[in-house]
Coordinates of C-alpha atoms and ligand atoms in Angstrom, one line a residue:
Chain G
M2 CA 32.0 -19.9 5.5
N3 CA 32.8 -17.7 8.4
G4 CA 34.1 -14.3 9.3
P5 CA 32.6 -10.7 9.1
F6 CA 31.2 -11.2 5.5
A7 CA 29.4 -14.4 6.4
F8 CA 27.9 -12.8 9.5
A9 CA 26.6 -9.6 7.7
L10 CA 25.3 -11.8 5.0
G11 CA 23.5 -14.0 7.3
L12 CA 21.8 -11.4 9.0
G13 CA 21.0 -9.6 5.8
D14 CA 19.4 -12.6 4.5
D15 CA 17.3 -13.1 7.6
A16 CA 15.9 -9.8 7.2
L17 CA 15.5 -10.0 3.3
I18 CA 13.6 -13.2 3.5
A19 CA 11.5 -12.1 6.3
A20 CA 10.5 -9.0 4.4
Q21 CA 9.7 -11.0 1.5
R22 CA 7.4 -13.4 3.5
L23 CA 5.7 -10.4 5.3
A24 CA 5.1 -8.6 2.1
E25 CA 3.1 -11.6 0.8
W26 CA 0.3 -10.5 3.3
T27 CA -0.2 -7.2 1.5
T28 CA -3.9 -7.2 0.4
R29 CA -4.6 -10.3 2.3
A30 CA -4.4 -9.3 6.2
P31 CA -7.3 -10.0 8.4
E32 CA -7.9 -6.3 9.0
M33 CA -6.9 -3.0 7.0
E34 CA -4.9 -1.8 9.9
E35 CA -2.9 -5.1 10.0
D36 CA -2.3 -4.9 6.3
I37 CA -0.6 -1.4 7.1
A38 CA 1.2 -2.9 10.2
L39 CA 2.5 -5.9 8.2
A40 CA 3.8 -3.7 5.4
N41 CA 5.5 -1.5 8.0
I42 CA 7.4 -4.4 9.5
A43 CA 8.2 -5.8 6.1
L44 CA 9.6 -2.3 5.2
D45 CA 11.7 -2.2 8.3
Q46 CA 13.2 -5.6 7.5
L47 CA 13.9 -4.7 3.9
G48 CA 15.6 -1.4 5.1
A49 CA 17.7 -3.5 7.4
A50 CA 18.5 -6.1 4.7
R51 CA 19.7 -3.4 2.3
L52 CA 22.1 -2.0 4.8
L53 CA 23.4 -5.4 5.8
L54 CA 23.8 -6.6 2.3
S55 CA 25.5 -3.5 1.0
Y56 CA 27.9 -3.8 3.9
A57 CA 28.5 -7.4 3.3
G58 CA 29.2 -6.6 -0.3
E59 CA 31.9 -4.1 0.8
L60 CA 33.4 -6.5 3.2
E61 CA 33.6 -9.0 0.4
A62 CA 35.3 -6.5 -1.8
A63 CA 34.3 -8.3 -5.0
G64 CA 31.9 -5.6 -6.6
R65 CA 28.6 -7.1 -5.5
D66 CA 26.1 -4.6 -4.3
E67 CA 22.8 -5.3 -2.5
D68 CA 20.9 -6.3 -5.7
A69 CA 23.6 -8.6 -6.9
L70 CA 23.6 -10.3 -3.6
A71 CA 19.8 -10.5 -3.4
Y72 CA 19.1 -11.4 -6.9
L73 CA 22.1 -13.4 -8.1
R74 CA 22.7 -15.9 -5.5
D75 CA 21.1 -19.3 -5.5
D76 CA 19.5 -20.8 -2.3
R77 CA 22.6 -22.7 -1.5
E78 CA 24.4 -19.5 -1.2
F79 CA 21.7 -18.0 1.2
L80 CA 22.7 -17.9 4.8
N81 CA 19.4 -17.1 6.4
A82 CA 18.0 -19.2 9.3
L83 CA 15.4 -21.5 8.3
L84 CA 12.7 -19.8 10.5
V85 CA 12.2 -16.9 8.2
E86 CA 11.9 -18.9 4.9
L87 CA 9.1 -21.1 6.4
P88 CA 5.7 -20.3 4.5
N89 CA 3.4 -17.8 6.2
G90 CA 0.8 -20.4 6.9
D91 CA -2.3 -18.8 8.7
F92 CA -2.1 -15.5 10.5
A93 CA -1.0 -17.6 13.8
V94 CA 1.8 -19.1 12.0
T95 CA 3.0 -15.7 10.7
M96 CA 2.7 -14.0 14.3
A97 CA 4.7 -17.0 15.9
K98 CA 7.4 -16.3 13.3
L99 CA 7.3 -12.6 13.8
F100 CA 7.4 -12.8 17.6
F101 CA 10.2 -15.3 17.8
L102 CA 12.3 -13.6 15.3
A103 CA 11.7 -10.3 16.9
A104 CA 12.6 -11.9 20.4
Y105 CA 15.9 -12.7 18.7
Q106 CA 16.7 -9.6 16.6
L107 CA 16.0 -7.3 19.5
P108 CA 18.9 -8.5 21.8
L109 CA 20.9 -9.1 18.7
Y110 CA 20.8 -5.6 17.3
T111 CA 21.1 -4.2 20.8
A112 CA 24.4 -6.0 21.4
L113 CA 25.5 -5.2 17.7
A114 CA 24.9 -1.4 18.6
S115 CA 27.9 -1.6 21.0
C116 CA 30.1 -3.8 19.1
P117 CA 33.5 -2.5 17.6
D118 CA 32.5 -2.5 14.0
E119 CA 31.2 1.1 13.5
R120 CA 29.0 0.0 10.7
L121 CA 27.4 -2.9 12.3
A122 CA 27.1 -0.7 15.5
A123 CA 25.0 2.0 13.4
I124 CA 22.8 -0.7 11.7
G125 CA 22.2 -2.3 15.1
A126 CA 21.3 0.9 16.7
K127 CA 18.8 1.8 13.9
A128 CA 17.3 -1.5 13.8
R129 CA 16.9 -2.2 17.3
K130 CA 14.2 0.4 17.7
E131 CA 12.3 -1.2 14.8
S132 CA 12.6 -4.7 16.4
A133 CA 11.2 -3.3 19.8
Y134 CA 8.0 -2.3 17.7
H135 CA 8.1 -5.9 15.9
L136 CA 8.2 -7.5 19.2
D137 CA 5.3 -5.5 20.7
H138 CA 3.2 -6.2 17.6
G139 CA 4.0 -9.8 17.6
A140 CA 3.6 -10.3 21.4
L141 CA 0.1 -8.5 21.3
W142 CA -1.1 -10.9 18.6
V143 CA 0.2 -14.0 20.4
R144 CA -1.7 -12.9 23.5
R145 CA -4.8 -12.0 21.7
L146 CA -4.9 -15.3 19.6
G147 CA -3.7 -17.4 22.5
D148 CA -6.3 -16.0 25.0
G149 CA -9.0 -15.1 22.4
T150 CA -11.5 -17.7 21.3
E151 CA -11.2 -21.7 21.2
E152 CA -10.4 -21.6 17.7
S153 CA -7.7 -18.9 17.9
H154 CA -6.1 -20.6 20.9
R155 CA -5.9 -23.9 19.0
R156 CA -4.4 -22.2 15.9
M157 CA -1.9 -20.2 18.0
Q158 CA -0.7 -23.2 20.0
D159 CA -0.4 -25.2 16.8
A160 CA 1.7 -22.3 15.3
V161 CA 3.9 -22.2 18.4
D162 CA 4.5 -25.8 18.3
H163 CA 5.2 -25.6 14.5
V164 CA 7.7 -22.7 14.6
W165 CA 9.4 -23.4 17.9
P166 CA 11.8 -26.1 16.7
Y167 CA 13.3 -23.5 14.2
T168 CA 14.0 -21.0 17.0
H169 CA 17.0 -23.1 18.2
E170 CA 19.2 -22.4 15.1
L171 CA 19.1 -18.7 15.6
F172 CA 21.3 -19.2 18.7
A173 CA 24.0 -21.6 17.4
A174 CA 27.3 -20.6 18.7
D175 CA 29.8 -18.5 16.8
P176 CA 32.3 -17.5 19.2
A177 CA 34.2 -15.5 16.5
A178 CA 31.3 -13.4 15.3
P179 CA 30.9 -9.7 16.4
V180 CA 27.9 -10.9 18.5
D181 CA 27.9 -14.6 19.5
P182 CA 24.2 -15.7 19.0
A183 CA 24.8 -18.3 21.8
G184 CA 24.8 -15.4 24.4
L185 CA 21.3 -14.0 23.2
R186 CA 19.4 -17.2 24.2
A187 CA 18.8 -16.1 27.8
A188 CA 17.2 -12.8 26.7
F189 CA 15.1 -14.7 24.3
D190 CA 13.8 -17.1 26.8
E191 CA 13.1 -14.2 29.2
T192 CA 10.9 -12.5 26.6
V193 CA 9.1 -15.5 25.4
G194 CA 8.2 -17.3 28.5
P195 CA 5.9 -14.8 30.1
V196 CA 4.2 -13.8 26.9
L197 CA 3.2 -17.4 26.1
A198 CA 2.3 -17.9 29.8
E199 CA -0.1 -14.8 29.7
A200 CA -1.5 -16.1 26.3
T201 CA -2.4 -19.4 27.9
L202 CA 0.0 -21.1 25.6
T203 CA 2.4 -24.1 26.5
R204 CA 6.0 -23.8 25.5
P205 CA 7.1 -26.9 23.6
E206 CA 9.7 -29.1 25.0
R207 CA 13.1 -28.8 23.5
G208 CA 13.2 -31.7 20.9
W209 CA 13.7 -31.7 17.2
A210 CA 16.1 -28.7 16.3
P211 CA 16.4 -28.4 12.5
T212 CA 19.5 -26.4 11.4
G213 CA 21.5 -25.7 8.3
G214 CA 20.5 -22.4 7.1
R215 CA 23.6 -20.6 8.1
K216 CA 25.5 -23.1 5.9
G217 CA 23.3 -22.8 3.1
V218 CA 21.4 -26.1 3.3
H219 CA 17.7 -24.9 3.4
T220 CA 14.1 -26.2 3.5
E221 CA 12.5 -26.9 0.2
H222 CA 10.7 -23.7 0.4
L223 CA 13.6 -21.3 -0.1
S224 CA 14.1 -22.1 -3.8
Y225 CA 10.6 -21.2 -4.6
L226 CA 10.6 -18.1 -2.8
L227 CA 13.8 -17.1 -4.6
A228 CA 12.4 -18.0 -7.8
E229 CA 9.7 -15.6 -7.6
M230 CA 11.7 -13.0 -6.0
Q231 CA 14.5 -13.1 -8.6
V232 CA 12.7 -13.9 -11.8
L233 CA 12.4 -10.4 -13.4
H234 CA 15.9 -9.3 -12.4
R235 CA 17.6 -12.4 -14.0
A236 CA 15.5 -12.3 -17.2
H237 CA 17.4 -8.9 -17.9
P238 CA 20.9 -9.4 -17.2
G239 CA 22.9 -6.1 -16.6
A240 CA 19.8 -3.9 -17.0
Q241 CA 19.2 -0.9 -14.6
W242 CA 15.7 -0.5 -12.9
Chain O
M15 CA -7.4 32.0 -10.0
Y16 CA -8.1 28.2 -9.7
G17 CA -10.2 26.8 -12.5
N18 CA -8.6 28.6 -15.4
D19 CA -5.0 27.6 -15.1
F20 CA -5.1 24.4 -17.1
S21 CA -1.5 24.1 -18.0
A22 CA -1.0 24.6 -21.8
P23 CA 1.8 22.5 -23.3
G24 CA 5.2 24.0 -23.1
D25 CA 4.6 26.4 -20.4
A26 CA 4.9 24.2 -17.3
P27 CA 7.7 25.4 -15.5
D28 CA 8.8 22.0 -14.0
D29 CA 9.0 18.8 -16.2
M30 CA 8.3 16.6 -13.2
P31 CA 4.8 15.4 -13.4
G32 CA 2.6 16.5 -10.6
A33 CA 4.4 19.7 -9.8
G34 CA 1.6 22.0 -11.0
L35 CA -1.1 19.8 -9.3
L36 CA 0.7 19.8 -6.0
G37 CA 0.7 23.4 -6.1
E38 CA -3.0 23.4 -6.5
V39 CA -3.4 21.0 -3.6
E40 CA -1.6 23.5 -1.5
A41 CA -3.7 26.3 -2.7
A42 CA -6.7 24.4 -1.8
E43 CA -5.3 23.7 1.7
A44 CA -4.7 27.5 2.2
E45 CA -8.3 28.2 1.1
L46 CA -9.6 25.6 3.5
R47 CA -7.7 27.2 6.3
A48 CA -9.0 30.7 5.2
A49 CA -12.5 29.4 5.1
A50 CA -12.1 28.0 8.8
A51 CA -10.6 31.4 9.8
R52 CA -13.6 33.4 8.2
E53 CA -16.0 31.4 10.5
R54 CA -19.5 30.9 9.6
R55 CA -22.0 32.7 11.4
G56 CA -22.8 30.5 14.4
G57 CA -25.3 28.3 12.8
P58 CA -28.9 28.9 11.7
A59 CA -31.2 30.8 13.9
P60 CA -33.9 28.9 15.8
D61 CA -36.6 29.6 13.2
E62 CA -34.5 29.6 10.1
D63 CA -35.0 27.4 7.0
L64 CA -32.2 24.9 7.5
A65 CA -32.2 24.3 3.7
A66 CA -31.6 28.0 3.1
Y67 CA -28.9 27.9 5.6
F68 CA -27.2 25.0 4.0
T69 CA -27.2 26.7 0.5
E70 CA -25.8 30.0 2.0
V71 CA -22.8 28.0 3.5
V72 CA -22.2 26.1 0.3
D73 CA -22.6 29.3 -1.8
A74 CA -20.3 31.2 0.4
E75 CA -17.6 28.4 -0.1
Q76 CA -17.6 27.6 3.5
K77 CA -17.5 23.8 4.6
I78 CA -20.5 21.7 5.6
E79 CA -19.4 19.9 8.8
P80 CA -20.8 16.6 10.1
R81 CA -22.8 18.2 12.8
D82 CA -24.7 20.5 10.1
W83 CA -28.1 19.8 8.7
M84 CA -27.8 18.7 5.1
P85 CA -30.2 17.6 2.4
E86 CA -30.7 13.8 2.5
A87 CA -29.6 13.4 -1.1
Y88 CA -26.5 15.2 -0.5
R89 CA -25.6 12.9 2.3
R90 CA -26.4 9.9 0.2
T91 CA -24.4 11.1 -2.8
L92 CA -21.5 11.9 -0.6
I93 CA -21.6 8.3 1.1
R94 CA -21.8 6.9 -2.3
Q95 CA -19.0 8.8 -3.7
I96 CA -16.7 8.5 -0.6
A97 CA -17.3 5.0 -0.2
Q98 CA -16.6 4.2 -3.9
H99 CA -13.4 6.1 -3.5
A100 CA -12.5 4.2 -0.5
H101 CA -13.2 0.8 -2.0
S102 CA -11.0 2.0 -5.0
E103 CA -8.3 2.5 -2.8
I104 CA -8.5 -0.9 -1.2
I105 CA -9.1 -2.9 -4.4
G106 CA -6.4 -0.8 -6.2
M107 CA -3.9 -2.2 -3.9
Q108 CA -4.2 -5.6 -5.7
P109 CA -2.8 -4.9 -9.3
E110 CA 0.3 -3.3 -7.8
G111 CA 0.6 -5.5 -5.0
N112 CA 1.1 -8.3 -7.6
W113 CA 4.5 -7.1 -8.5
I114 CA 5.9 -6.5 -4.8
S115 CA 7.3 -9.9 -4.7
R116 CA 9.0 -9.6 -8.2
A117 CA 10.1 -6.1 -8.1
P118 CA 13.4 -5.9 -9.9
S119 CA 15.6 -4.3 -7.4
L120 CA 15.6 -3.9 -3.5
K121 CA 15.0 -0.1 -3.8
R122 CA 12.0 -0.4 -6.2
K123 CA 10.5 -3.2 -4.0
A124 CA 10.6 -0.9 -1.1
I125 CA 9.1 2.1 -2.9
L126 CA 6.3 -0.1 -4.4
L127 CA 5.6 -1.7 -0.8
A128 CA 5.3 1.7 0.7
K129 CA 3.2 2.9 -2.2
V130 CA 0.8 0.0 -1.9
Q131 CA 0.7 0.6 2.0
D132 CA -0.2 4.3 1.2
E133 CA -3.2 3.2 -0.6
A134 CA -4.3 1.1 2.4
G135 CA -3.9 4.4 4.4
H136 CA -6.0 6.3 1.8
G137 CA -8.9 3.7 2.1
L138 CA -8.7 4.2 5.9
Y139 CA -8.9 8.0 5.9
L140 CA -11.7 7.8 3.2
Y141 CA -13.8 5.2 5.3
A142 CA -13.3 7.6 8.4
A143 CA -14.6 10.4 6.3
A144 CA -17.7 8.5 5.3
E145 CA -18.3 7.3 8.9
T146 CA -19.0 11.0 9.7
L147 CA -22.0 10.8 7.6
G148 CA -23.5 8.3 9.8
I149 CA -22.6 4.9 8.3
S150 CA -19.8 2.5 9.7
R151 CA -17.1 1.2 7.9
D152 CA -18.1 -2.5 8.5
E153 CA -21.4 -1.6 6.7
L154 CA -19.6 -0.1 3.7
V155 CA -17.1 -2.9 3.4
Q156 CA -20.1 -5.3 3.3
L157 CA -21.7 -3.3 0.6
L158 CA -18.5 -3.6 -1.3
L159 CA -18.4 -7.4 -0.9
D160 CA -21.9 -8.0 -1.7
G161 CA -21.3 -6.1 -4.9
K162 CA -23.7 -3.3 -4.1
Q163 CA -21.2 -0.5 -4.2
K164 CA -18.6 -0.1 -6.9
Y165 CA -14.9 0.7 -7.0
S166 CA -13.0 2.3 -9.9
S167 CA -13.2 0.2 -13.0
I168 CA -9.5 0.9 -13.8
F169 CA -8.4 -1.8 -11.2
N170 CA -10.1 -4.6 -13.2
Y171 CA -7.2 -4.6 -15.8
P172 CA -4.3 -6.8 -15.2
T173 CA -0.7 -5.9 -14.4
L174 CA 1.2 -8.1 -16.8
T175 CA 4.7 -6.6 -16.6
W176 CA 6.8 -4.6 -14.3
A177 CA 6.2 -1.6 -16.7
D178 CA 2.5 -1.8 -15.6
V179 CA 3.6 -0.6 -12.3
G180 CA 5.2 2.4 -13.8
A181 CA 2.2 3.0 -16.2
I182 CA -0.2 2.8 -13.3
G183 CA 1.7 5.4 -11.2
W184 CA 2.1 7.6 -14.2
L185 CA -1.3 7.3 -15.9
V186 CA -3.7 5.9 -13.1
D187 CA -2.4 7.9 -10.2
G188 CA -2.1 10.9 -12.5
A189 CA -5.7 10.7 -13.5
A190 CA -6.7 10.0 -10.0
I191 CA -5.0 13.3 -9.1
V192 CA -6.5 15.4 -11.8
N193 CA -9.8 14.1 -10.5
Q194 CA -9.2 14.5 -7.0
V195 CA -7.6 17.9 -7.0
P196 CA -10.8 19.7 -7.3
L197 CA -12.2 17.5 -4.5
C198 CA -9.8 19.2 -2.1
R199 CA -12.3 22.2 -2.4
C200 CA -15.4 19.9 -1.9
S201 CA -18.2 21.5 0.1
Y202 CA -18.0 18.8 2.7
G203 CA -15.2 19.4 5.1
P204 CA -14.2 16.1 6.2
Y205 CA -13.9 14.9 2.5
A206 CA -12.1 17.9 1.4
R207 CA -9.4 17.5 4.2
A208 CA -9.0 13.9 3.5
M209 CA -8.5 14.7 -0.4
I210 CA -5.6 17.1 0.6
R211 CA -3.8 14.4 2.4
V212 CA -4.4 11.8 -0.3
C213 CA -3.6 14.1 -3.2
K214 CA -0.2 14.9 -1.7
E215 CA 0.7 11.3 -1.4
E216 CA -0.8 10.6 -4.8
S217 CA 1.6 13.1 -6.5
F218 CA 4.5 11.1 -5.1
H219 CA 3.1 8.0 -6.5
Q220 CA 2.8 9.6 -9.9
R221 CA 6.5 10.7 -9.9
Q222 CA 7.5 7.2 -8.9
G223 CA 5.7 5.7 -11.7
Y224 CA 6.9 8.2 -14.0
E225 CA 10.6 7.5 -12.9
I226 CA 10.0 3.8 -13.4
L227 CA 9.0 4.4 -17.1
H228 CA 11.6 6.9 -17.5
T229 CA 14.1 4.3 -16.7
L230 CA 12.7 1.8 -18.7
A231 CA 12.3 4.0 -21.6
H232 CA 16.0 4.7 -21.4
G233 CA 16.9 1.1 -20.8
T234 CA 17.7 -2.0 -23.0
P235 CA 15.5 -2.5 -26.1
E236 CA 13.4 -5.1 -24.1
Q237 CA 12.7 -2.5 -21.2
Q238 CA 11.7 0.0 -23.8
A239 CA 9.4 -2.2 -25.4
M240 CA 8.0 -3.3 -22.0
A241 CA 7.3 0.5 -21.1
Q242 CA 5.7 1.2 -24.5
D243 CA 3.5 -1.9 -24.4
A244 CA 2.4 -0.7 -20.9
V245 CA 1.4 2.6 -22.1
D246 CA -0.5 1.2 -25.0
R247 CA -2.6 -0.9 -22.7
W248 CA -3.2 1.6 -20.0
W249 CA -3.9 4.8 -21.8
Y250 CA -7.5 4.3 -22.9
P251 CA -8.7 2.7 -19.5
S252 CA -7.0 5.7 -17.9
L253 CA -9.1 8.1 -20.1
A254 CA -12.1 6.3 -19.2
M255 CA -11.5 6.9 -15.4
F256 CA -13.1 10.4 -15.9
G257 CA -16.3 8.5 -16.4
P258 CA -18.9 8.8 -19.4
P259 CA -19.0 11.9 -21.6
D260 CA -20.8 14.8 -20.2
G261 CA -24.1 14.2 -22.0
D262 CA -24.4 10.8 -20.6
S263 CA -23.2 11.3 -17.0
T264 CA -26.1 10.9 -14.4
H265 CA -24.9 12.4 -11.3
S266 CA -23.1 15.7 -12.5
T267 CA -25.4 18.5 -12.4
Q268 CA -26.7 18.2 -8.9
S269 CA -23.1 17.5 -7.7
M270 CA -21.8 20.7 -9.2
A271 CA -24.4 22.8 -7.6
W272 CA -23.6 21.2 -4.3
K273 CA -20.0 21.9 -4.8
I274 CA -19.1 18.3 -4.5
K275 CA -18.1 18.4 -8.3
R276 CA -16.3 21.3 -9.7
F277 CA -15.5 20.2 -13.3
S278 CA -17.3 18.1 -15.9
N279 CA -15.8 14.6 -17.0
D280 CA -14.9 15.8 -20.2
D281 CA -13.1 19.0 -18.9
L282 CA -11.0 16.6 -16.5
R283 CA -10.2 14.3 -19.3
Q284 CA -9.0 17.1 -21.5
R285 CA -6.8 18.4 -18.8
F286 CA -5.3 14.9 -18.1
V287 CA -4.5 14.4 -21.8
D288 CA -2.8 17.9 -22.1
M289 CA -0.7 17.1 -19.2
C290 CA 0.3 13.6 -20.4
V291 CA 1.3 14.8 -24.0
Q292 CA 4.2 16.8 -22.7
Q293 CA 5.3 14.1 -20.3
A294 CA 5.1 11.4 -22.9
E295 CA 7.6 13.4 -24.9
I296 CA 10.0 13.6 -22.2
L297 CA 9.7 9.9 -21.5
G298 CA 10.3 9.1 -25.1
L299 CA 7.1 7.0 -25.3
R300 CA 4.5 7.2 -27.8
I301 CA 0.6 7.8 -26.7
P302 CA -1.3 5.3 -28.8
D303 CA -3.6 7.9 -30.6
D304 CA -3.1 8.5 -34.2
G305 CA -5.8 11.3 -33.8
L306 CA -3.7 13.3 -31.1
R307 CA -2.9 16.6 -32.3
W308 CA -2.7 20.5 -31.0
N309 CA -5.7 22.4 -31.7
E310 CA -4.8 26.0 -31.7
E311 CA -8.3 27.2 -31.6
R312 CA -9.2 25.4 -28.4
R313 CA -5.8 25.7 -27.0
A314 CA -6.0 22.1 -26.2
Y315 CA -5.2 18.5 -27.8
D316 CA -7.7 16.8 -29.9
Y317 CA -7.6 13.2 -29.0
T318 CA -9.6 9.9 -29.5
Q319 CA -12.2 9.1 -26.9
P320 CA -11.9 5.8 -25.0
D321 CA -14.2 2.9 -25.7
Y322 CA -17.2 3.8 -23.6
D323 CA -18.9 0.5 -24.3
E324 CA -15.9 -1.4 -22.9
L325 CA -16.1 0.9 -19.8
M326 CA -19.8 0.1 -19.3
Q327 CA -18.9 -3.6 -19.7
V328 CA -16.1 -3.3 -17.1
I329 CA -18.5 -1.4 -14.9
K330 CA -21.0 -4.2 -15.2
G331 CA -18.5 -6.6 -13.9
N332 CA -17.2 -8.0 -17.2
G333 CA -13.6 -6.6 -17.2
P334 CA -10.7 -8.8 -17.5
C335 CA -10.0 -9.0 -13.6
N336 CA -13.6 -8.0 -11.9
R337 CA -14.1 -11.5 -10.6
E338 CA -10.6 -12.0 -9.5
R339 CA -10.3 -8.8 -7.6
M340 CA -13.6 -9.5 -5.8
A341 CA -12.9 -13.1 -4.9
H342 CA -9.4 -11.9 -3.6
R343 CA -11.1 -9.3 -1.3
R344 CA -13.7 -11.6 -0.2
A345 CA -11.3 -14.5 0.5
A346 CA -9.1 -12.1 2.8
H347 CA -12.1 -11.0 4.5
A348 CA -13.3 -14.5 5.2
D349 CA -9.8 -15.9 6.1
G350 CA -9.4 -13.1 8.7
A351 CA -12.8 -13.6 10.3
W352 CA -11.4 -15.9 13.1
V353 CA -8.6 -13.4 13.9
R354 CA -11.0 -10.6 14.1
E355 CA -13.2 -12.6 16.5
A356 CA -10.2 -13.4 18.6
A357 CA -9.3 -9.8 18.8
A358 CA -12.7 -9.0 20.0
A359 CA -13.1 -11.8 22.5
Y360 CA -9.6 -10.9 24.0
A361 CA -10.8 -7.2 24.2
A362 CA -14.0 -8.2 25.9
K363 CA -12.0 -10.5 28.4
R364 CA -9.6 -7.6 29.3
A365 CA -12.4 -5.3 29.7
D366 CA -14.1 -7.8 32.1
K367 CA -10.9 -8.1 34.2
R368 CA -10.6 -4.5 34.6
E369 CA -14.2 -4.2 35.7
K370 CA -13.7 -6.9 38.3
V371 CA -10.5 -5.1 39.5
A372 CA -12.5 -1.8 39.8
A373 CA -15.4 -3.4 41.7
Ligands
FE2_7 FE1 -4.5 6.3 -3.2
FE2_8 FE1 -1.8 6.2 -5.4

């Protein structure tokens, strides 16, 4: 599946699944301030998801709104990158996911903000400011954990090693898209490299690079996430909420 | 005049819940500004009796501030009450947080997530208010985790369906506002100011809960049943939120004299019942009380009291979810310890580096 619908859907799914995962931290964060910060970021992602899914629904012109797209598709129809669906793990894994995702979303939304599609440009302009905050927040924690205690250093390095392979999929070439993700890789590397170095962390070698999310071939985790997210909506077909 | 404007049924100008209460919060805020503008005389004279000065300030409806002398018992009472309130905000995130992942539309998910986030913010303002009394947030959190301080019993009931999120907003946030609006005029300045901010947000929560129930009550038969079931389960626990009946309440008289508390438990409970009856009618939901009827003489509704033995059991730790709520909070605190240690170690290293650069 290609074209503007799939593009908007993929980005909307990234944001939606990221929001769902981040919201799992609510009431569980290591500090009360962090509970609030993670909820903020989840709300930003959810807001972007709603705009992108609504727009995807309009592009498709088949009468599907944001909720039809979020609640009534199965995992094989979701086009998010695998990185966002990975389980939260410990706080270090969540921060690795947040940091890498933001380091991709910031240049992506920045480029979208000046693309010819006005709707995508407006979404990009709004979301890039939010991504800049997510990136600051993620980078701060990567530094704190990487250069904190022995235990936090070990956990943060493990987290980077665990999440890193999933970053490559974010930059798979799509020359026909409003923004070709392949063109964002350099900006990502420039952001990530210095933060990892400052955090006394080693950047993994390029090796295993799992992929499939953009084609609807996911990890085993997504189906469980969707089962929980969709259960109530699907139990009451056609109901208003 | 504040205090005698309990809304009688039928004369509320606005059928949206919280409208009248929000007006009272605004009135309290104006009063607070007026009290600040009046200025107290510049503190007690050198040889003046501090207790007499304290009483004079309280009686004059001025605010006691952190730097002021205050009776030790006043300080202790406030710490206990504000801490219990802060803990309630934090533990209270759990029952509603339980439905964030399953919220039935993306809009409802966003509203609920923002609401639960507001409660964390309330917890933070309140811990900060308590800290002005000379105790740290860490100490208070430890008292909660050790089971030495309480939180509101209402959060020991489970959220079994989505309608419970609506019922909590309408009834639990509603009862919280009725309880807390008078606290916006509390004699202790930092608490009064925190409560003004909190009450404004609580009134939005109540409105959102009411909207959830309204949508369900006008939805499919299954949704209507879900809404009624939630009201059936949350009604009496919400009434119990106002505490034991006046005769059995241990802290009331002194708190009234200190203007920490302004109305008795039973007065506030009555006010809540009177407010809910009319709203339930608009919702099309039944309050589960066969004894509920208008009493022309009292100009108020007669109603059935909640089960205070059950309340005492829940306070003692034997509600349906006490153990889970505490286990959840303790686990989050313990799981986060390595993260907090890392943040402290990182900050110390940075401070070290700055010192070396400066030297
Ligand atoms: Fe609150
Ligand atoms: Fe609330």
